[in-house]
Structure formats: structure tokens, C-alpha cells
XYZ file of C-alpha atoms in Angstrom:
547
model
C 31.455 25.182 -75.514
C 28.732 27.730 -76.925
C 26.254 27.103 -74.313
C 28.597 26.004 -71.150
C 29.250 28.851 -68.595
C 31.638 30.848 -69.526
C 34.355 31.391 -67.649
C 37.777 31.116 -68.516
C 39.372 29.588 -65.355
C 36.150 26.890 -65.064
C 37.290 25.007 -68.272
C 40.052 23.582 -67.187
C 38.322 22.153 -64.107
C 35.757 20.782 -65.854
C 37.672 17.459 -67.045
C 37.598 16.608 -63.027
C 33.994 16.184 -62.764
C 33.942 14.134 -65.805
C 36.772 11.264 -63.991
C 33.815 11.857 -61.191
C 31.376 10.640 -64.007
C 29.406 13.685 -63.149
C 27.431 14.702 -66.361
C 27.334 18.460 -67.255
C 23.690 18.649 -67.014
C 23.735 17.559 -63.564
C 26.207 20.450 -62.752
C 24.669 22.725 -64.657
C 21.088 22.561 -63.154
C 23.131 22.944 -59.709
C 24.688 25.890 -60.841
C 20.914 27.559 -61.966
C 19.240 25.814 -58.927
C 22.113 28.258 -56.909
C 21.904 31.299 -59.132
C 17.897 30.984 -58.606
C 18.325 30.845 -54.890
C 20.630 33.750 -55.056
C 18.508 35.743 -57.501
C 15.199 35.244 -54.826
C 17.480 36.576 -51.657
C 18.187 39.266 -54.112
C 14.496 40.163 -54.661
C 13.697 40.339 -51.447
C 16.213 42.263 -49.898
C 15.689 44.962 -52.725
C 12.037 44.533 -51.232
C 13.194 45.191 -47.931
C 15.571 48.023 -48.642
C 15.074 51.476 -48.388
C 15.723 52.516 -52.021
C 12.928 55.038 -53.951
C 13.446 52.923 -56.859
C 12.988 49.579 -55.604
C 9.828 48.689 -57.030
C 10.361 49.975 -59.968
C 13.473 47.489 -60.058
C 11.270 44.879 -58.942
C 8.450 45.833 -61.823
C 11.694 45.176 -64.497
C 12.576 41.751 -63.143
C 8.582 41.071 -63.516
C 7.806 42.294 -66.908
C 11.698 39.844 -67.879
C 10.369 36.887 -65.937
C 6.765 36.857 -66.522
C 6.691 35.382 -70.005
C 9.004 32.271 -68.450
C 6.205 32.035 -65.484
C 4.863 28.308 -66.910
C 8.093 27.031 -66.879
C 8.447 25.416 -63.475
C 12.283 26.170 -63.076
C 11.606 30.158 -63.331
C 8.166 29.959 -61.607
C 9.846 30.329 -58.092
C 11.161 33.302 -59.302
C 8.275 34.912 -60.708
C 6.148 34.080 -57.529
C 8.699 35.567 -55.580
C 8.574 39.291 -57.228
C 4.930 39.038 -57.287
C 4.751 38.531 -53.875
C 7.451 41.372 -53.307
C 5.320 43.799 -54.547
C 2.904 45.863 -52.889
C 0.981 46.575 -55.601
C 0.981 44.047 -58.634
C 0.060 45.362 -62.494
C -3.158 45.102 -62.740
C -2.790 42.923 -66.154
C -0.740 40.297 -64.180
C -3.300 40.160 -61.540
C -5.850 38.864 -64.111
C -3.292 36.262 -66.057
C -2.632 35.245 -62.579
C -6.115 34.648 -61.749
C -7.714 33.604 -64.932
C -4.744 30.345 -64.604
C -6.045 28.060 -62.311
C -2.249 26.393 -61.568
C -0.849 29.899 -61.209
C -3.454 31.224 -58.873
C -3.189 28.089 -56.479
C 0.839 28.501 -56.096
C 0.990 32.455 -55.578
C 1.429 33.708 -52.486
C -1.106 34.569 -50.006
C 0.194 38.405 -50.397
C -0.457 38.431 -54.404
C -3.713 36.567 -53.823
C -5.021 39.621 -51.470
C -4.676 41.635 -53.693
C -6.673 39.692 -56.333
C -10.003 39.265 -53.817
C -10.027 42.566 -52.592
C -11.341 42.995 -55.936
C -13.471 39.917 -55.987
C -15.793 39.189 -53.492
C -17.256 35.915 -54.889
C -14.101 34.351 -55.495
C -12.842 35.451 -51.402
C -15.969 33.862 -50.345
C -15.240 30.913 -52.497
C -12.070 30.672 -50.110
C -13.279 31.504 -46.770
C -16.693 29.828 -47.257
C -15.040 26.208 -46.703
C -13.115 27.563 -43.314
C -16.338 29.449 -42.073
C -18.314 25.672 -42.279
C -14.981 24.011 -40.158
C -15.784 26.434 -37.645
C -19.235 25.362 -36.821
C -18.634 22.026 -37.233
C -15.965 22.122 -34.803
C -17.963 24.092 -32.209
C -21.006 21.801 -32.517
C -18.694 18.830 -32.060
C -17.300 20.518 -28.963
C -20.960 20.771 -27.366
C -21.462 17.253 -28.456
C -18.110 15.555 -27.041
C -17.822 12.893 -24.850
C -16.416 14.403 -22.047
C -18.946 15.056 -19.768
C -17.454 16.977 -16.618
C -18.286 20.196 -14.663
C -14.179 21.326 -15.289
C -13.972 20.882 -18.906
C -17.163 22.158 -20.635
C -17.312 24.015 -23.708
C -16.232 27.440 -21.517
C -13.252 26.424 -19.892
C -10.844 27.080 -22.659
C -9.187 31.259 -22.595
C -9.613 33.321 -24.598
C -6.103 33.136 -25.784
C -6.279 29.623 -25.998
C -9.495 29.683 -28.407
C -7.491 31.928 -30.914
C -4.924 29.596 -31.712
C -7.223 27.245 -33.365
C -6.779 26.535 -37.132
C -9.563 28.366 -38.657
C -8.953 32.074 -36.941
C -5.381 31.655 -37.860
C -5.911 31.041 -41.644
C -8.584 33.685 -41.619
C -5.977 36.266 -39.865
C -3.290 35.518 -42.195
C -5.678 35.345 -45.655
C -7.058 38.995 -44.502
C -3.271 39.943 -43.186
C -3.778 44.043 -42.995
C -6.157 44.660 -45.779
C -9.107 46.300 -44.020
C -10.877 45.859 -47.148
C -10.757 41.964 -47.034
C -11.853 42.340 -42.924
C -14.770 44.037 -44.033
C -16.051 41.505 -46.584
C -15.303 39.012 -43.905
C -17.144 40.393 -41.254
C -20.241 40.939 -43.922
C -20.128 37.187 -44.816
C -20.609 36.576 -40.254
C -23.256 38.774 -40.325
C -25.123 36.992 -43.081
C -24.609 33.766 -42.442
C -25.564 35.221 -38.615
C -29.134 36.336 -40.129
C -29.324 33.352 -42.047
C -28.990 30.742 -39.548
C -29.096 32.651 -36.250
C -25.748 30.439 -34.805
C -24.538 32.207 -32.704
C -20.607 30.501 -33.337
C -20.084 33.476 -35.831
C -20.749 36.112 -33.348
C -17.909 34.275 -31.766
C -15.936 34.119 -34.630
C -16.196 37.935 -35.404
C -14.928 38.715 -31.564
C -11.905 36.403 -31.727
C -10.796 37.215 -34.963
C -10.770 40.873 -33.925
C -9.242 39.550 -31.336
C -6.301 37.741 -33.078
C -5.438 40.299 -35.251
C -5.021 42.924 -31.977
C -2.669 40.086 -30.418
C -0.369 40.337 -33.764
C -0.257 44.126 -33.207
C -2.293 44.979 -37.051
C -3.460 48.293 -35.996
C -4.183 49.039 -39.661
C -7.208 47.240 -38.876
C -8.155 47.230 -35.213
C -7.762 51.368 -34.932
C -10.595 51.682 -38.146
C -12.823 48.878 -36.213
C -15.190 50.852 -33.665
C -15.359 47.579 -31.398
C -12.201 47.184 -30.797
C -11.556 48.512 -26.984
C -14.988 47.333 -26.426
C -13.866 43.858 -27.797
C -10.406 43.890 -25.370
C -12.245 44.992 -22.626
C -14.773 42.349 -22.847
C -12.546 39.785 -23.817
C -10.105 40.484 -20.472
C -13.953 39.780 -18.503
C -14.579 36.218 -20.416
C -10.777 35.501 -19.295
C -11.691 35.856 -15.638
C -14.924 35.011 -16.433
C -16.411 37.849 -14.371
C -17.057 41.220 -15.098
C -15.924 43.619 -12.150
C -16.980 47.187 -11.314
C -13.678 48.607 -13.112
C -14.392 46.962 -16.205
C -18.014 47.245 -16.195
C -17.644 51.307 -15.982
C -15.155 50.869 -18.921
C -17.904 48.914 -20.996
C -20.483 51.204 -19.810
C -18.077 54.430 -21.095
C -17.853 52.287 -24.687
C -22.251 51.952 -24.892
C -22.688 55.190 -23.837
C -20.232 57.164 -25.993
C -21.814 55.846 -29.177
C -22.811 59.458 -30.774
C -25.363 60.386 -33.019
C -24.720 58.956 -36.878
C -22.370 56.005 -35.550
C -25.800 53.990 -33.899
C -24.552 51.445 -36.493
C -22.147 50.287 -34.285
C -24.139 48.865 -31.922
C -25.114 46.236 -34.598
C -21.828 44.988 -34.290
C -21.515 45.496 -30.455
C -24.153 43.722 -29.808
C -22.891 40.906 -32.265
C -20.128 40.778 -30.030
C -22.540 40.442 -26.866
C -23.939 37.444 -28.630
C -20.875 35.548 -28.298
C -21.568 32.352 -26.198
C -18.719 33.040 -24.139
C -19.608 36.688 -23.540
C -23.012 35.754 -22.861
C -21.562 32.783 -20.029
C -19.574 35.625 -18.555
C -22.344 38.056 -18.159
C -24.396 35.621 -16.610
C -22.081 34.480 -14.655
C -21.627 37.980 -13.047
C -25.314 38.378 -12.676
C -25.670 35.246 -10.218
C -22.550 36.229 -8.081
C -24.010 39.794 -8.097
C -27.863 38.570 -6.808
C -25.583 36.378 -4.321
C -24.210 39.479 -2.960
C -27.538 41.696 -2.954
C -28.818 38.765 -1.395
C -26.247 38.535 1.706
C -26.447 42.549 1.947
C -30.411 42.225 2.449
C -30.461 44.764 -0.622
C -33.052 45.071 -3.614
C -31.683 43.958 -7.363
C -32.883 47.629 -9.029
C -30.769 49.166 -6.439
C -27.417 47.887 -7.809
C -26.157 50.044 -10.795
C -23.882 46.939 -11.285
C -25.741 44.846 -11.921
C -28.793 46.889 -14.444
C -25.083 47.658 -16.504
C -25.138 43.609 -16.602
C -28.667 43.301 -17.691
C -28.225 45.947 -19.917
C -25.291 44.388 -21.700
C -26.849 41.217 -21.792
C -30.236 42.371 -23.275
C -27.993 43.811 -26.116
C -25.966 40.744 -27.309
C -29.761 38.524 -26.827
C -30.894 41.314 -29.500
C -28.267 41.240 -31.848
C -29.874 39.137 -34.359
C -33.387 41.760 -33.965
C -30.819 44.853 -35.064
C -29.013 43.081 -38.031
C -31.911 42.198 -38.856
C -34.064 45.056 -38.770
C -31.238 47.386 -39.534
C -33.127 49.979 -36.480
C -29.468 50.492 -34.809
C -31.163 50.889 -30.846
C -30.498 49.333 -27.754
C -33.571 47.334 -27.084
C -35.444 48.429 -23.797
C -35.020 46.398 -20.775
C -38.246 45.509 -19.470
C -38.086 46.696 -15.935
C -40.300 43.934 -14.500
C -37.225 41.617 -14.888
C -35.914 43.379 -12.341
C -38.939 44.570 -10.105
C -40.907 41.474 -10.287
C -38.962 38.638 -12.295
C -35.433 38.990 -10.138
C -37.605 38.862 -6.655
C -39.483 35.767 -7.648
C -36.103 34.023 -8.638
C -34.723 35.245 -4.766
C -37.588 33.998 -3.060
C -36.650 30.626 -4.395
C -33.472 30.572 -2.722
C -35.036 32.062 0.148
C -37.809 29.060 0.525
C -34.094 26.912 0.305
C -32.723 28.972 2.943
C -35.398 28.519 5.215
C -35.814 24.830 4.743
C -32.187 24.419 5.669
C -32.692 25.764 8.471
C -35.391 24.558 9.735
C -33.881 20.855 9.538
C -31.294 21.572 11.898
C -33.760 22.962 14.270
C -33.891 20.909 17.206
C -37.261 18.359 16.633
C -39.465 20.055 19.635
C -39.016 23.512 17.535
C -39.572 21.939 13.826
C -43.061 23.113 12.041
C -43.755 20.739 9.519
C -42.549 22.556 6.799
C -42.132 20.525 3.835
C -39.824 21.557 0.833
C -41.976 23.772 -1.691
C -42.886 22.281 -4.836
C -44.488 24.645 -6.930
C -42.415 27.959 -8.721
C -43.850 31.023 -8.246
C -46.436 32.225 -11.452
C -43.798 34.870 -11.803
C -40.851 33.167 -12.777
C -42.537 30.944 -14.724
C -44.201 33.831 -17.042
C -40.927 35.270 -17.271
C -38.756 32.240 -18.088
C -41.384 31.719 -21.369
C -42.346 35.351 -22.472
C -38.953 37.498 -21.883
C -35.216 36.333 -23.108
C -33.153 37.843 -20.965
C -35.002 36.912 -17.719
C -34.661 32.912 -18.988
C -31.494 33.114 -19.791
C -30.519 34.455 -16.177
C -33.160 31.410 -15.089
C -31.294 28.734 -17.115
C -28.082 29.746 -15.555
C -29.516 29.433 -11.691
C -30.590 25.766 -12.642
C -26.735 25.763 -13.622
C -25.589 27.542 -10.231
C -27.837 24.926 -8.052
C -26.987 22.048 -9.747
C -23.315 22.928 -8.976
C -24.041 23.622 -5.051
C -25.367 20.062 -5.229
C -28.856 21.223 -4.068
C -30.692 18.210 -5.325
C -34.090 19.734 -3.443
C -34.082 23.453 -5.627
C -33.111 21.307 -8.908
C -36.404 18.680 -7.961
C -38.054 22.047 -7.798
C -37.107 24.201 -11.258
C -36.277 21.485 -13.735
C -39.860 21.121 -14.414
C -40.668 24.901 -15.278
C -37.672 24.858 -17.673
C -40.298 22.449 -20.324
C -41.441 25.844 -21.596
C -39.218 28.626 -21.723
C -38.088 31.169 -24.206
C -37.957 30.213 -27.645
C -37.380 26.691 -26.121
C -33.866 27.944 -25.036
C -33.815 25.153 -22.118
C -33.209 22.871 -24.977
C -30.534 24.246 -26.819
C -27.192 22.791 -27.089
C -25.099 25.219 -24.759
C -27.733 24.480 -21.775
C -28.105 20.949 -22.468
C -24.323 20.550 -22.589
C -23.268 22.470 -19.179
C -26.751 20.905 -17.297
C -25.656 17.220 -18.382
C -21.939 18.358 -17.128
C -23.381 19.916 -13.668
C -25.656 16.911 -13.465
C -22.482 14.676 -13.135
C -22.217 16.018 -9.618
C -25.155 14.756 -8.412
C -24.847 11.104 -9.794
C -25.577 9.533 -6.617
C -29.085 10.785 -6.643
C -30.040 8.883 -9.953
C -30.088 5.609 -7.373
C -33.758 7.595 -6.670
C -36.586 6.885 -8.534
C -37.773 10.071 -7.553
C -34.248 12.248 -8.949
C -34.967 10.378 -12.285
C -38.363 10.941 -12.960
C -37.808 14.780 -12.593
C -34.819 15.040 -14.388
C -36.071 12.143 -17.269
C -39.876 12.654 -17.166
C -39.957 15.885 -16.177
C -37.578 17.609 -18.152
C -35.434 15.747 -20.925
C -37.518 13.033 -22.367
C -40.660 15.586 -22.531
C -38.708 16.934 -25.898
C -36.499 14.248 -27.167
C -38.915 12.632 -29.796
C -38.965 15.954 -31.676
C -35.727 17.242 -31.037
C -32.552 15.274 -32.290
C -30.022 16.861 -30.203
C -32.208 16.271 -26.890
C -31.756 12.662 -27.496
C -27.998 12.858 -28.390
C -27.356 14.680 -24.985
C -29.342 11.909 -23.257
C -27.032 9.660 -24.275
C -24.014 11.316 -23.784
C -25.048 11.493 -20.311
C -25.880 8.118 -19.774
C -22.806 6.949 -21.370
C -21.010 8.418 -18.313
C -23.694 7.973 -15.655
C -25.651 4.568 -16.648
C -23.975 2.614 -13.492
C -25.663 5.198 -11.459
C -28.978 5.071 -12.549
C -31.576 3.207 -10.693
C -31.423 -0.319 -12.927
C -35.003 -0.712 -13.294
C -35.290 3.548 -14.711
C -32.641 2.872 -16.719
C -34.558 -0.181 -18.418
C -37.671 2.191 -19.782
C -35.138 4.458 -20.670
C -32.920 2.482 -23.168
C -36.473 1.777 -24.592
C -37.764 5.114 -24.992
C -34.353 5.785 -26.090
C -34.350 3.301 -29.174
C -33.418 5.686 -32.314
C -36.205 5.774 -35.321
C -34.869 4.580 -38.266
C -34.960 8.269 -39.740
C -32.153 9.279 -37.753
C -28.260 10.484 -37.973
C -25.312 8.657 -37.625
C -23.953 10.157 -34.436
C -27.408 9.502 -32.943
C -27.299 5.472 -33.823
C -23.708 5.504 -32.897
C -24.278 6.881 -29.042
C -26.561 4.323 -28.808
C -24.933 1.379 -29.853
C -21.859 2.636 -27.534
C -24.195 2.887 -24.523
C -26.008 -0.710 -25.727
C -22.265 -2.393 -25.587
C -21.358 -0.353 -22.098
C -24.705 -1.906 -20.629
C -23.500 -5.297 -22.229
C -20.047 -5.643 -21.044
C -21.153 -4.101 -17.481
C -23.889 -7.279 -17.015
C -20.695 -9.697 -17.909
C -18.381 -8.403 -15.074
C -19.680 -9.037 -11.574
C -20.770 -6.240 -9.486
C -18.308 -4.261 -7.174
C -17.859 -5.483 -3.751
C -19.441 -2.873 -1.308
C -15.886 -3.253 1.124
C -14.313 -0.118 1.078
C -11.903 0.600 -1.418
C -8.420 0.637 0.230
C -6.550 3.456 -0.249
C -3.161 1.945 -1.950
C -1.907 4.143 -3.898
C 0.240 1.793 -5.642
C 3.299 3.484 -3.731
C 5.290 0.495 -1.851
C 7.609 1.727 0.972
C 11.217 1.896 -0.109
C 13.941 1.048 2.748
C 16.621 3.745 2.676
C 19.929 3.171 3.752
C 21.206 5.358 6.252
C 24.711 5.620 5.403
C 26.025 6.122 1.598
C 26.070 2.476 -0.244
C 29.366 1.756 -1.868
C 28.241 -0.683 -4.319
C 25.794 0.473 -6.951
C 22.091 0.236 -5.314
């Protein structure tokens, strides 16, 4: 009777849960479990209100409750005033955090407020998501899919921001500029440290995420931001037009004196992959145009904005690094001398075109050029921005098919840039583009350029040159001319210091070449063109029974 609830008009109810052989303690934890709920709706909509006095309320309830916060029927409680309160005593801050249990079941609202104040322990948290993120980008330059539609690019923007690790890192930094700022210290590190350039992507789309939720606490105090949307509506189309490209150009330009900092992250932002893809991209459609207008590349403001954009983000690491906040000079040769060279290629194309559908009497005996002019060649090793536009015109002939310009470049592309020809974004798009022209690896000639010529001439010191081998292969080994595919699978054979994935693609592509000698060979009759769609005889006037 002492400790039962009470109420007058309850005790003579009780007796009826005890004919239901109910036991009191059963209704009495139902009773607290309800109060509890009650008391937490409470809490927060004192939270919510619009009272002067509400925290103080709430500060009350905490210094009551806090005592009880081990015992796991009042934690809820507890948790929820904590996390009701903007800013939490100091004191409790540190009980919370020195408990390990207590500091794992707060709220992600209380524990903001605990690593704005502690870097080491933040980075403790984000560290783990910041690893996921690379390993999931690697993976994606590494899958099996190997196709021209689905590469590594072809996902939006939008798209990329829904993936787990930008969303945990929006909603740990929620609007606390001071936990953005740590996190864009530990990209720029990690950037320096390793030079991957994943967490220049990572810094654009989670800039990116948070403008999408509307937190202009943050993106109005971060000096990229318009840049950022701006650039990011360009990847989206992927292609940069005039409009935008004055836009950008207004953002570089209006950097003023004592703010050059900014262009650190800027150009971090440049370095994205994606951005990167997208002012390449631009570049090539833009020569295609000067091209068809019979005009010179340093006449096009358009395109030196490109180039100028473009020799920014391929600097980025060179400014963190250096901490000298300047846009690094274009060498102008890229475009007077290195630019030309790369036209004349696709002029000698041009003319060799036409000159096979001359009629015979009026042919010369004009064979296709094999040699690159000294030029490009110079360029593509000594200058990063001219071999990175070089890399992507491989890219743009391999997708026109042109099997003749591809015979052609693939061989300069053994020494380039700070061996950026074998890097895993090129490797991954050329193996994708190189789908298209599976047919020609029935030549002994096709293979020994793009085998011999190019890919095997790095694959005994570089792991990942191997891997993308084999990926390749996997999709394209009935293509390949039987007796070329032979030396390959033996220069291929992994050395026993080698990683898992490496052994693995091999096996795979051992038990493909396996299961292919078992089942015969594919007559050469046409295939028919049943589509598995047998014709159906309607009835012409309304059936009465049930068809």
C-alpha cells in the first residue's frame, strides 16, 4: 500500500488484474514505461517551445535525472534532455565522455558538442568513415563491369551524395562549422599525405550535401561554395558551357588580396576526378569545334578559361603543399605548340579517310602515319595538363572506334607525366572504351599494340596494371586472337608476392578459359532474330467464356 500508486479510485480496481493473474510489478513497470514516454514528449516539446525559460527548465530536469543516468530505466530520459539542449554543462560533458557506455548511447547532438572540443577523439570517429571512402572508390575503378555506359563517371552528382559515408559525415558535423572545419583539415592532410585524389572529391560533395539540406550556417562562411554549385551543375551535364564558364571565371577572378588562401581549397575542388572528367571533356568538344571553324586553339577565350581551370585543380596538391596560395602559370606552349601537334593528328586521320574513298586512278599511296609528332610526345611526358588533355583524346578515339589513330598513340602513352597513363582512372575508362573495339583483338596486329605496346610494358612493376589486364580479359578473352591470348595468360601468371584480388582475377579468367574449351564453338549461321515473342491469335469478337 506504501509504495503502490496512489490513487484513491485505482484501489478498488486493482483486485481485477489480480483474477487476470497479472502481478503488480508487471503493471507497475507499464505504468513507468508510460509515464517515461510521456515525460520524453514533455522534454521535447518544452525544447521546441517558445518559452525564455525553457532551458533553464530543461537544466532542472538534468541536474534531478543525472545522478539516476546508470540506471537503464531513467537513462532514456537523461539522454533525451541532454540532447534537448543546445548547450550542455560543461561538467556533464566530461562525465559523459570520460564513460565509455554513456558516450556510445548519447545522441549525435550531445556528442557534437563534446568533439568540437576534441579533435583527436572526432578524428577517432571520422577516421574509420574517411578509409570506407577510398576503399569504396578504389573498388569502383576495380569492378567487374567493364562497359563504355557505366564507368566510374556515369553516376550524378546527386546520386554520388547519397552514399553512406557523406551522409554520416553530414549528419556527425550537422551545423557546427567548427566540426566542418576540422573535417575539411583532416581531407587536406590525408590529401598531402597520400596525394588520392578521392578526398578532393569528398570535400566537394560533402559541401555539396550539406547545401542540398539547406545548412547555410555552414555553406554562407565556406568561400567555395557558389564556386562548388556552379561546378557541380557542369559535372551533372558533364560539360561546361559559356554561361557557366563566365560564372566560374567571375568566382577565380574575384579572389581579392588577403583571401589567396582560397584558392587552396578551389583548386582542391578542381582536383576532383569528376571535375577534372568534366573539364576535359569540354576541352575535346571545344578543339572539335575550333577544328570544324578552321580556327586557332589560343584564339578561343573558352577554352584558355578551361585550361586555366584545369591547370588549377592538377596543382592543388603543389599549393597545399607549399602553402604559396597562386594560380600556377599555364605554360603557353600547350596551347601554341602542344594543342596544334595534337590537331594535326586528327588532321593526318582526316586526310587518310579521305583519301580511301577516292576513286583508285586518283589515290597517292598514302599510307596511315605511324609516328607522333616530337611535340606531343615532349608534352605528354614533361607538362601535366597537356597529358592529361592527351590521355583523354586516346579516350575520345577509342570511342569513335578509330582503331587506325588508337594503333597510332597508344604507344607514346608508355611515358607520360608522372606515369599518369597508368593510373587507375585511365586504365579503367581505356579498358571500358576498348570494349568497343573487341572485334579488332581477332588481329595480331590490334594486340600487339595495345598488349606489347602499351599495357604489358608496365605490368611487372605495377600491381594495378595487371589487375586491369585481367579485368579486361575477363570480358574480352573470346575475342582475342587464341594463339595472343596463350602468351598472355603466361606473362600474366601472378608472382607469388602478390594480393588477393590479383590471384583471384586470375583464377576467374583461368576457369572462364576452362569452361569455354568444354562447350563447342558457336556456329557461324546467323543468329535468328526470335525474340522469344510467339504470335498470339486474337479473337475478333468479345469471347464469352473465360480465355
Amino acid at each position: 500500500m506504501e509504495n503502490g500508486i496512489l490513487l484513491p479510485t485505482l484501489q478498488s480496481a486493482l483486485p481485477f488484474l489480480d483474477l487476470h493473474g497479472t502481478p503488480r510489478l508487471e503493471f507497475h513497470q507499464s505504468v513507468f514505461d508510460e509515464l517515461r514516454d510521456k515525460l520524453m514528449e514533455r522534454v521535447a516539446t518544452i525544447a521546441e517551445g517558445k518559452e525564455d525559460d525553457r532551458y533553464v527548465k530543461l537544466e532542472e530536469l538534468l541536474e534531478k535525472s543525472f545522478p539516476l543516468v546508470k540506471m537503464p530505466s531513467i537513462q532514456p530520459v537523461v539522454m533525451q534532455v541532454l540532447k534537448h539542449l543546445p548547450k550542455v554543462p560543461e561538467k556533464k560533458l566530461k562525465l559523459v565522455m570520460a564513460d565509455k557506455e554513456l558516450y556510445k548511447v548519447c545522441a549525435v547532438q550531445v556528442k557534437r558538442q563534446i568533439w568540437q572540443d576534441n579533435q583527436a577523439l572526432f578524428g577517432d570517429e571520422v577516421s574509420p568513415l574517411l578509409k570506407q571512402y577510398i576503399v569504396e572508390k578504389e573498388a569502383a575503378l576495380f569492378s567487374s563491369d567493364l562497359s563504355i555506359l557505366h564507368n566510374f563517371f556515369s553516376s550524378s552528382p546527386k546520386a554520388r551524395r547519397q552514399g553512406e559515408v557523406v551522409l554520416r559525415l553530414t549528419q556527425m558535423i550537422g551545423k557546427n562549422v567548427k566540426l566542418y572545419d576540422m573535417v575539411l583539415q583532416f581531407l587536406r592532410t590525408l590529401f598531402l599525405r597520400t596525394r588520392n585524389v578521392h578526398y578532393c572529391t569528398l570535400r566537394a560533395e560533402l559541401l555539396m550535401s550539406l547545401h542540398d539540406l539547406d545548412i547555410s550556417e555552414i555553406c554562407s562562411v565556406d568561400p567555395c561554395h557558389k564556386f562548388t554549385w556552379c561546378l557541380d551543375a557542369c559535372i551533372r551535364e558533364k560539360f561546361v558551357d559559356g554561361k557557366r564558364a563566365r560564372e566560374l571565371q567571375g568566382f577565380l577572378d574575384g579572389v581579392k588580396k588577403g583571401q589567396e588562401q582560397v584558392l587552396g581549397d578551389l583548386s582542391m575542388i578542381l582536383c576532383d576526378p569528376f571535375a577534372s572528367n568534366t573539364l576535359v571533356l569540354s576541352i575535346i568538344r571545344n578543339l572539335q569545334e575550333l577544328l570544324s571553324q578552321d580556327a586557332l586553339p589560343r584564339d578561343s577565350p573558352d577554352l584558355l578559361l578551361l585550361l586555366r581551370m584545369l591547370s588549377l585543380g592538377q596543382g592543388a596538391w603543389d599549393i597545399i603543399d607549399s602553402q604559396v596560395f597562386k594560380e600556377p602559370r599555364l605554360d603557353l606552349e600547350v596551347v601554341t605548340r602542344f594543342l596544334p601537334a595534337m590537331m594535326t593528328v586528327v588532321v593526318d586521320d582526316h586526310t587518310f579517310i579521305v583519301e580511301q574513298k577516292l576513286p583508285s586512278e586518283e589515290k597517292t599511296s598514302l599510307s596511315y602515319p605511324a609516328a607522333v609528332p616530337d611535340v606531343f610526345s615532349r608534352y605528354l611526358q614533361d607538362n601535366r595538363v597537356a597529358c592529361e588533355m592527351g590521355l583523354y583524346y586516346v579516350l575520345h578515339i577509342a570511342k569513335l572506334r578509330n582503331k587506325n589513330a588508337l594503333q597510332r598513340l597508344l604507344p607514346a602513352l608508355v611515358d607520360t607525366y608522372n606515369d599518369m597513363a597508368f593510373g587507375d582512372i585511365f586504365l579503367h575508362l581505356l579498358t571500358g572504351h576498348l570494349t568497343l573495339l573487341s572485334d579488332e583483338f581477332g588481329s595480331e596486329e590490334f594486340c600487339s599494340v595495345v598488349f606489347d605496346g602499351f599495357l604489358l610494358t608496365s605490368f611487372s612493376s605495377k600491381e594495378n596494371v595487371h589487375r586491369h589486364i585481367l579485368r579486361m580479359l575477363l570480358h574480352l578473352h573470346h575475342k582475342v586472337l587464341p594463339s595472343c591470348l596463350e602468351t598472355l595468360m603466361k606473362t600474366l601468371e601472378p608472382p607469388k608476392q602478390c594480393s588477393e584480388p590479383l590471384k583471384e582475377l586470375y583464377s576467374q579468367l583461368t576457369e572462364k578459359l576452362e569452361a569455354q574449351k568444354k562447350t563447342p564453338p558457336p556456329s557461324d549461321e546467323a543468329p535468328s532474330l526470335d525474340l522469344g515473342l510467339h504470335p498470339v491469335s486474337v479473337p475478333t469478337s468479345t469471347p464469352t467464356t473465360p480465355v
